[in-house]
CSV table of C-alpha atoms in Angstrom, one decimal:
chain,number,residue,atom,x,y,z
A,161,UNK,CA,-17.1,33.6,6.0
A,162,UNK,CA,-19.1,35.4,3.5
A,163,UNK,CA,-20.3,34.3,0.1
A,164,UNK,CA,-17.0,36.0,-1.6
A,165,UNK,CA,-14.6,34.1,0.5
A,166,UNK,CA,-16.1,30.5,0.2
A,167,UNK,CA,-15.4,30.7,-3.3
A,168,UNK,CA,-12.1,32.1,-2.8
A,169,UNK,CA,-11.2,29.0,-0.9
A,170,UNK,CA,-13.2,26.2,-2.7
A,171,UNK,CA,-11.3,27.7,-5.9
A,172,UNK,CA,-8.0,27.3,-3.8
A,173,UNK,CA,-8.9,23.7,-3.4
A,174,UNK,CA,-9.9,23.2,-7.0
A,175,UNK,CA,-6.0,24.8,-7.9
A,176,UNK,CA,-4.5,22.1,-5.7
A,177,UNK,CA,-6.1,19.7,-7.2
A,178,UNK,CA,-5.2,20.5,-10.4
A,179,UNK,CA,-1.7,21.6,-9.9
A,180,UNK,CA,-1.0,18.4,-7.8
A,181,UNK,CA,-2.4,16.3,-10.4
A,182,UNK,CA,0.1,13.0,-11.1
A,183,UNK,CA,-0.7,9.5,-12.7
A,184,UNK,CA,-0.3,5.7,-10.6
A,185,UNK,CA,1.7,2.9,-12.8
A,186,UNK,CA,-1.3,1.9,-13.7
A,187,UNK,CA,-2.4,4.8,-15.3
A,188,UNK,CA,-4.9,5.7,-12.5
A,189,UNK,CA,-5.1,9.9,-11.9
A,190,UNK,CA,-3.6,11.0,-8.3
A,191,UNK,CA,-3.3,13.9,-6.1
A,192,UNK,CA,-0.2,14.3,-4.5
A,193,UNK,CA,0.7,17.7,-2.6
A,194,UNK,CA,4.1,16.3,-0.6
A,195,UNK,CA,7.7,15.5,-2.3
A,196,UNK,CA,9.4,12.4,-2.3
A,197,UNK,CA,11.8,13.8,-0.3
A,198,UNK,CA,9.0,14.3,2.6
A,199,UNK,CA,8.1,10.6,2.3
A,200,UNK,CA,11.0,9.3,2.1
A,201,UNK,CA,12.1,11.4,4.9
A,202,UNK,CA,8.9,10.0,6.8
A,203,UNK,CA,9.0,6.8,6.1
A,204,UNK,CA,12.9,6.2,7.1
A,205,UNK,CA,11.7,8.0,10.4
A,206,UNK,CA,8.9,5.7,10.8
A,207,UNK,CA,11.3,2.6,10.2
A,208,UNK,CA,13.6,4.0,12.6
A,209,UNK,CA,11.2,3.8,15.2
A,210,UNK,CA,9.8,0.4,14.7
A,211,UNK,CA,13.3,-1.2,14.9
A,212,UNK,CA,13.6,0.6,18.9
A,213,UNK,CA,9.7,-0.8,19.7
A,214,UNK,CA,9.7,-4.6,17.9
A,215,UNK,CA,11.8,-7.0,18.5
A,216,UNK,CA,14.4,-8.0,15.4
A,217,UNK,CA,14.4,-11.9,14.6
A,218,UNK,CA,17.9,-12.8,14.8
A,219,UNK,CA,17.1,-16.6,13.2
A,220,UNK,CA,19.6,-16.4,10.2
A,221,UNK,CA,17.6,-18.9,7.8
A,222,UNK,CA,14.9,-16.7,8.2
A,223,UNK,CA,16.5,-13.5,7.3
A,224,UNK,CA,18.9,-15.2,4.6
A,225,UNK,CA,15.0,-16.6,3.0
A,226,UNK,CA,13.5,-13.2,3.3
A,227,UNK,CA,16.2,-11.1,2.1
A,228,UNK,CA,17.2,-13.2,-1.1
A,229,UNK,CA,13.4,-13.2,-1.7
A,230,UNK,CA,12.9,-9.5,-1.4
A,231,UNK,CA,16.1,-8.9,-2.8
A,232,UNK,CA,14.8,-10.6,-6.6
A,233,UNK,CA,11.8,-8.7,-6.4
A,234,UNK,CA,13.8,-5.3,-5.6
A,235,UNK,CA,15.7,-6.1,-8.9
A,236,UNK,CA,12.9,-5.5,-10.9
A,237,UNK,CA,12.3,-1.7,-10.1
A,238,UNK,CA,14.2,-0.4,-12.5
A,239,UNK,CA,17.4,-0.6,-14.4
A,240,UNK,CA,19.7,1.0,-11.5
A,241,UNK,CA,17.5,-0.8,-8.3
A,242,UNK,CA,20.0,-2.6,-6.1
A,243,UNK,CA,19.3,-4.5,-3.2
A,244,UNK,CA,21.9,-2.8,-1.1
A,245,UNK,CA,20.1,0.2,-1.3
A,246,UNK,CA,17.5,-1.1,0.2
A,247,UNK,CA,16.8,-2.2,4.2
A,248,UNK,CA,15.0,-5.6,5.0
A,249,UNK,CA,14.1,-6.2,8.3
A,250,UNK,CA,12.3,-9.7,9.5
A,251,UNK,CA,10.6,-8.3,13.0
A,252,UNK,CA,9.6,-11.2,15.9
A,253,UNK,CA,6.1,-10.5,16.1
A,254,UNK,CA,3.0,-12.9,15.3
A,255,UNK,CA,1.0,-9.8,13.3
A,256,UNK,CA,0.3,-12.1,9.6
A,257,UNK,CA,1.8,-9.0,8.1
A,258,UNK,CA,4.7,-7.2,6.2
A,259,UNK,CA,4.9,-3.6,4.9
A,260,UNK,CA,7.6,-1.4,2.4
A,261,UNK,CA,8.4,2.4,3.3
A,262,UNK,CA,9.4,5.5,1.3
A,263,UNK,CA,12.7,5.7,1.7
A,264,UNK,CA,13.4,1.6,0.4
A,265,UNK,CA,12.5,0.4,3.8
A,266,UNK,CA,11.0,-3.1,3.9
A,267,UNK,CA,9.4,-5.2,7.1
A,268,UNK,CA,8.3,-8.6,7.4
A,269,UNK,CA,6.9,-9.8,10.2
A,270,UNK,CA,7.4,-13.7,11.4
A,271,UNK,CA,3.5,-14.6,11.8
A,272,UNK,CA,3.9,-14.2,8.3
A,273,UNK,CA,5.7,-17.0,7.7
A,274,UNK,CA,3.6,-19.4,9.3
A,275,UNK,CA,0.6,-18.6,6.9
A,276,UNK,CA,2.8,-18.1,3.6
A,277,UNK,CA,3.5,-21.8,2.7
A,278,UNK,CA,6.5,-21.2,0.4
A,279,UNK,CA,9.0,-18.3,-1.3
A,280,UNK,CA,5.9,-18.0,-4.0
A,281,UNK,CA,3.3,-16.6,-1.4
A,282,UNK,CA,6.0,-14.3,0.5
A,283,UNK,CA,7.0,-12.7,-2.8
A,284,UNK,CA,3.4,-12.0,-3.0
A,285,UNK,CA,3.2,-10.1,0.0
A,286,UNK,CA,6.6,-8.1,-0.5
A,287,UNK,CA,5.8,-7.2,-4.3
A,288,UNK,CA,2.3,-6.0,-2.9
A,289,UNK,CA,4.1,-4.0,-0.3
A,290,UNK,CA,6.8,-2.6,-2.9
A,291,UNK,CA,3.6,-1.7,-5.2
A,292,UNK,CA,2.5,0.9,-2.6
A,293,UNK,CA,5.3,2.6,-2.4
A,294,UNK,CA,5.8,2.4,-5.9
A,295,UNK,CA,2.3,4.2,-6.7
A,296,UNK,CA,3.3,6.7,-3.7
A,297,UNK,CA,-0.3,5.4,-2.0
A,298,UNK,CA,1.0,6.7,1.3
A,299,UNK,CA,1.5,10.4,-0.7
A,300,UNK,CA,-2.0,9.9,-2.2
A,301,UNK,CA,-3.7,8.8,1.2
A,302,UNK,CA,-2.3,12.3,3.4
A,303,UNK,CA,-3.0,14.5,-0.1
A,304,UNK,CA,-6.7,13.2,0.3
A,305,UNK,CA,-6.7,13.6,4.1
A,306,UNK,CA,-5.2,17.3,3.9
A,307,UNK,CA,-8.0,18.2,0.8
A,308,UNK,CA,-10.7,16.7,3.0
A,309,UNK,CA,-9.6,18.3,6.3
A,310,UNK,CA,-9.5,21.6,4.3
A,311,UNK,CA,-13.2,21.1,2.4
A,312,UNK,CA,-14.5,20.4,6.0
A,313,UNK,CA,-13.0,23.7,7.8
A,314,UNK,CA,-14.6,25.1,4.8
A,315,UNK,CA,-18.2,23.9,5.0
A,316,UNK,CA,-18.2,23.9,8.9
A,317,UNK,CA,-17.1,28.0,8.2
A,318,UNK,CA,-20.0,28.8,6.0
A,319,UNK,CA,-22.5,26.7,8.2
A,320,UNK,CA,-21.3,28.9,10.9
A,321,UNK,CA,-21.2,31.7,9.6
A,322,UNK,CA,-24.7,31.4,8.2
A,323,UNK,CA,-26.0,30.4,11.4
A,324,UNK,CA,-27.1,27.0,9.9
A,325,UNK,CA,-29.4,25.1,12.1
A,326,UNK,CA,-27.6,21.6,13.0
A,327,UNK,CA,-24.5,22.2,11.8
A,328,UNK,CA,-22.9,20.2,14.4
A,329,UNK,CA,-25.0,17.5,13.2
A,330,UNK,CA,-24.5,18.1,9.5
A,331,UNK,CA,-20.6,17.9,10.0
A,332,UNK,CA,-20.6,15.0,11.8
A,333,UNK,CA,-22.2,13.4,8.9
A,334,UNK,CA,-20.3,14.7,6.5
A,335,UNK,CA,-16.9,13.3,8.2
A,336,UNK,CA,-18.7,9.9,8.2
A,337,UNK,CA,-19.6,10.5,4.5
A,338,UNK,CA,-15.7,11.5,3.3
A,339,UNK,CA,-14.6,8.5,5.5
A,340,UNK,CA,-16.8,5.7,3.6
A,341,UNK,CA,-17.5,7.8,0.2
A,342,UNK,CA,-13.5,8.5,0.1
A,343,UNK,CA,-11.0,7.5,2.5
A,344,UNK,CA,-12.4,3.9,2.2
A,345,UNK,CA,-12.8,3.2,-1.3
A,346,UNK,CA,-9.2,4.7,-1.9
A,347,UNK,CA,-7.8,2.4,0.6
A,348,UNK,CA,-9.6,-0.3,-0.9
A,349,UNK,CA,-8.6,0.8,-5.0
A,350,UNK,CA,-5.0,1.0,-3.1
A,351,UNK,CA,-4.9,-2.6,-2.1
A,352,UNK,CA,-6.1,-3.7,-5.4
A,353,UNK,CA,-3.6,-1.8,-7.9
A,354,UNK,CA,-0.7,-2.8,-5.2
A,355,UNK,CA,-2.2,-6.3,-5.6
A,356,UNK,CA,-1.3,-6.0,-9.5
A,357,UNK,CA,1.7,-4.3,-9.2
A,358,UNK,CA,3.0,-7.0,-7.2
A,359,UNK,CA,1.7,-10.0,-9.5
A,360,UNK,CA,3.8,-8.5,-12.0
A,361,UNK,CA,6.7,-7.7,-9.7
A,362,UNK,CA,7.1,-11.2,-8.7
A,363,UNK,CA,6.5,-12.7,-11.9
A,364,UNK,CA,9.5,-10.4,-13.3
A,365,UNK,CA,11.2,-11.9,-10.5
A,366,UNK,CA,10.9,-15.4,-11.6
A,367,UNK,CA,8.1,-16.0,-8.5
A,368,UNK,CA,4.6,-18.0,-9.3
A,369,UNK,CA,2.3,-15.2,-9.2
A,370,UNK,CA,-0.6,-18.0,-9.0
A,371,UNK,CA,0.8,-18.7,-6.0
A,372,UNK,CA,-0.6,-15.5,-4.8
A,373,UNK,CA,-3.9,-16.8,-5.2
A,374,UNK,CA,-3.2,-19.4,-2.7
A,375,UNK,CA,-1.5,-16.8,-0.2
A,376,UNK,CA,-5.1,-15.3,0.0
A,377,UNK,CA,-6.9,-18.4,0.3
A,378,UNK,CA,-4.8,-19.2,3.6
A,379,UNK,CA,-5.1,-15.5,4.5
A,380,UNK,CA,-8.9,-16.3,4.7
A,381,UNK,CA,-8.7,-19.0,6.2
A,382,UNK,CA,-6.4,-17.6,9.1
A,383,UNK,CA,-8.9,-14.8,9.5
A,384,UNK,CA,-11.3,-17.6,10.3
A,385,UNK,CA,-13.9,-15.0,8.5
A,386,UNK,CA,-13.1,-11.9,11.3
A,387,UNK,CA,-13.2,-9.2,9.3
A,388,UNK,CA,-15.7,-6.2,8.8
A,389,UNK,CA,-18.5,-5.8,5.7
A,390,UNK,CA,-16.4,-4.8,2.8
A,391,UNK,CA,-18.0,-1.6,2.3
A,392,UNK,CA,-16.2,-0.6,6.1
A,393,UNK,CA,-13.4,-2.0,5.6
A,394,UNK,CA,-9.7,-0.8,4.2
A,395,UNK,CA,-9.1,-3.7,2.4
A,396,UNK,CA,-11.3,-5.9,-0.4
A,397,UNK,CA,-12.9,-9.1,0.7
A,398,UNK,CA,-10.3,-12.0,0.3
A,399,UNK,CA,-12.4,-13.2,-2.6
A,400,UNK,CA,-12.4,-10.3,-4.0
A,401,UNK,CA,-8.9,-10.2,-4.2
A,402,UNK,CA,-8.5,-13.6,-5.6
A,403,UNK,CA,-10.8,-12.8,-8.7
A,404,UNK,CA,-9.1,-9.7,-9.0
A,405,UNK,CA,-5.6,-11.6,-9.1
A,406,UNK,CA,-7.2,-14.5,-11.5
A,407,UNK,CA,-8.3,-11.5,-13.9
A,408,UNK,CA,-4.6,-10.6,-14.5
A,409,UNK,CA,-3.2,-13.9,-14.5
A,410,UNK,CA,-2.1,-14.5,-18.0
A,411,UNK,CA,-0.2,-11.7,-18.8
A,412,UNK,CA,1.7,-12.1,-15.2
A,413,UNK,CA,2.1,-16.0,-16.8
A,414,UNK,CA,3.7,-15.0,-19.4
A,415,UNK,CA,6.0,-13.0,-17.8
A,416,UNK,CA,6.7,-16.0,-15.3
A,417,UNK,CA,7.2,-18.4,-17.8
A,418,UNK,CA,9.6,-16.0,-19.8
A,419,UNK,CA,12.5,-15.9,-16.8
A,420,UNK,CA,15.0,-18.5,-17.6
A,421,UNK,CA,16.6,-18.5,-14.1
A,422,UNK,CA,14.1,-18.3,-11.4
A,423,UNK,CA,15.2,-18.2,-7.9
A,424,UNK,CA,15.5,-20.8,-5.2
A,425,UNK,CA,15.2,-19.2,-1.6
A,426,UNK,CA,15.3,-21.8,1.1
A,427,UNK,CA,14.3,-21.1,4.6
């Protein structure tokens, strides 16, 4: 690839970028290159699949106290969300766990229940879930995987083509680099903004959002402290999270204590 070309592409990158250019509820800046159509597409594929591989609970308390929570919190989208539009699913599985889909797909898995002591703490989880999908962090994650793959092909062209020394070497660092000086923080800036998108989803809903805090305090405590050094890992400390959740606390209060008829979700 000569000199001409490089810049040809790297300016091909830099257009995507700006073209694809979008903004999280939060107001944090994006990149997203695929339609909601694709995701949605995608994720109602990927739903599809999980409901032939995990086994469904068929326990009718828990699905009745799962879907009327979820159900609230769905409410709260926007002024035309209904609850029939969307699909809850409760799998029989012990993964501490539950995840929301492009496409208004929603799965909770029953080890969930055992650490999430009341309606409060699983609202927490779903409204997190929701928030994903809601800042299109699934969109943002393959847009950053495609730009990287691309920047890659491009440097490992030039060092090629140049007949760089190492360059073997040199890309294998700089995948390790994109992973933790990319991939990883984003995941980790992911968790946190679905984090307050959620607080304030289930506070709307009429849920305690400080009851999120105690949802990660028995997350840690079921992790029995297995989890990688923050800097590797996905996902911020459980601490982390906590302060993160106390910092927004009072405006998600106020928005609790403002909903006349909170719901009651028995299970």
């Amino acid at each position: 690839m000569n000199n001409r070309l490089l810049k040809m592409s790297v300016l091909l990158v830099a257009c995507i970028y700006l073209t694809a250019c979008a903004t999280s509820p939060t107001g944090r800046n994006q990149v997203l290159l695929y339609s909601d159509q694709q995701l949605a597409q995608s994720g109602m594929q990927a739903f599809a699949g999980m409901k032939q591989e995990i086994p469904i609970s068929r326990t009718q308390v828990t699905n009745r106290f799962v879907q009327c929570i979820a159900d609230n919190i769905i409410r709260q989208l926007d002024e035309d969300a209904s609850p029939e539009q969307w699909e809850v699913v409760v799998f029989d599985s012990d993964q501490v766990n539950a995840f929301a889909l492009p496409g208004k797909k929603i799965g909770v898995y029953t080890g969930l229940l055992g650490v999430a002591e009341n309606q409060d703490q699983v609202a927490a989880v779903i409204g997190h879930e929701i928030g994903h999908v809601l800042a299109q962090h699934g969109n943002e994650r393959m847009s950053h995987s495609t730009l990287i793959g691309i920047s890659q092909e491009l440097v490992n062209q030039a060092l090629r083509a140049n007949n760089v020394a190492q360059s073997g070497a040199i890309m294998s660092a700089l995948g390790l680099g994109a992973q933790v000086g990319v991939a990883l923080p984003f995941s980790r800036a992911h968790e946190s903004e679905a984090d307050i998108i959620g607080l304030d989803l289930m506070a709307r809903a009429g849920f305690d959002p400080r009851q999120s805090v105690n949802l990660w305090q028995n997350m840690s405590k079921a992790s029995n402290g297995a989890r990688p050094s923050e800097i590797l890992s996905t996902h911020p400390a459980p601490q982390t999270r906590i302060n993160n959740l106390k910092a927004n606390m009072e405006p998600a209060m106020k928005t609790y204590s403002a909903v006349k008829n909170k719901p009651v979700c028995r299970g």
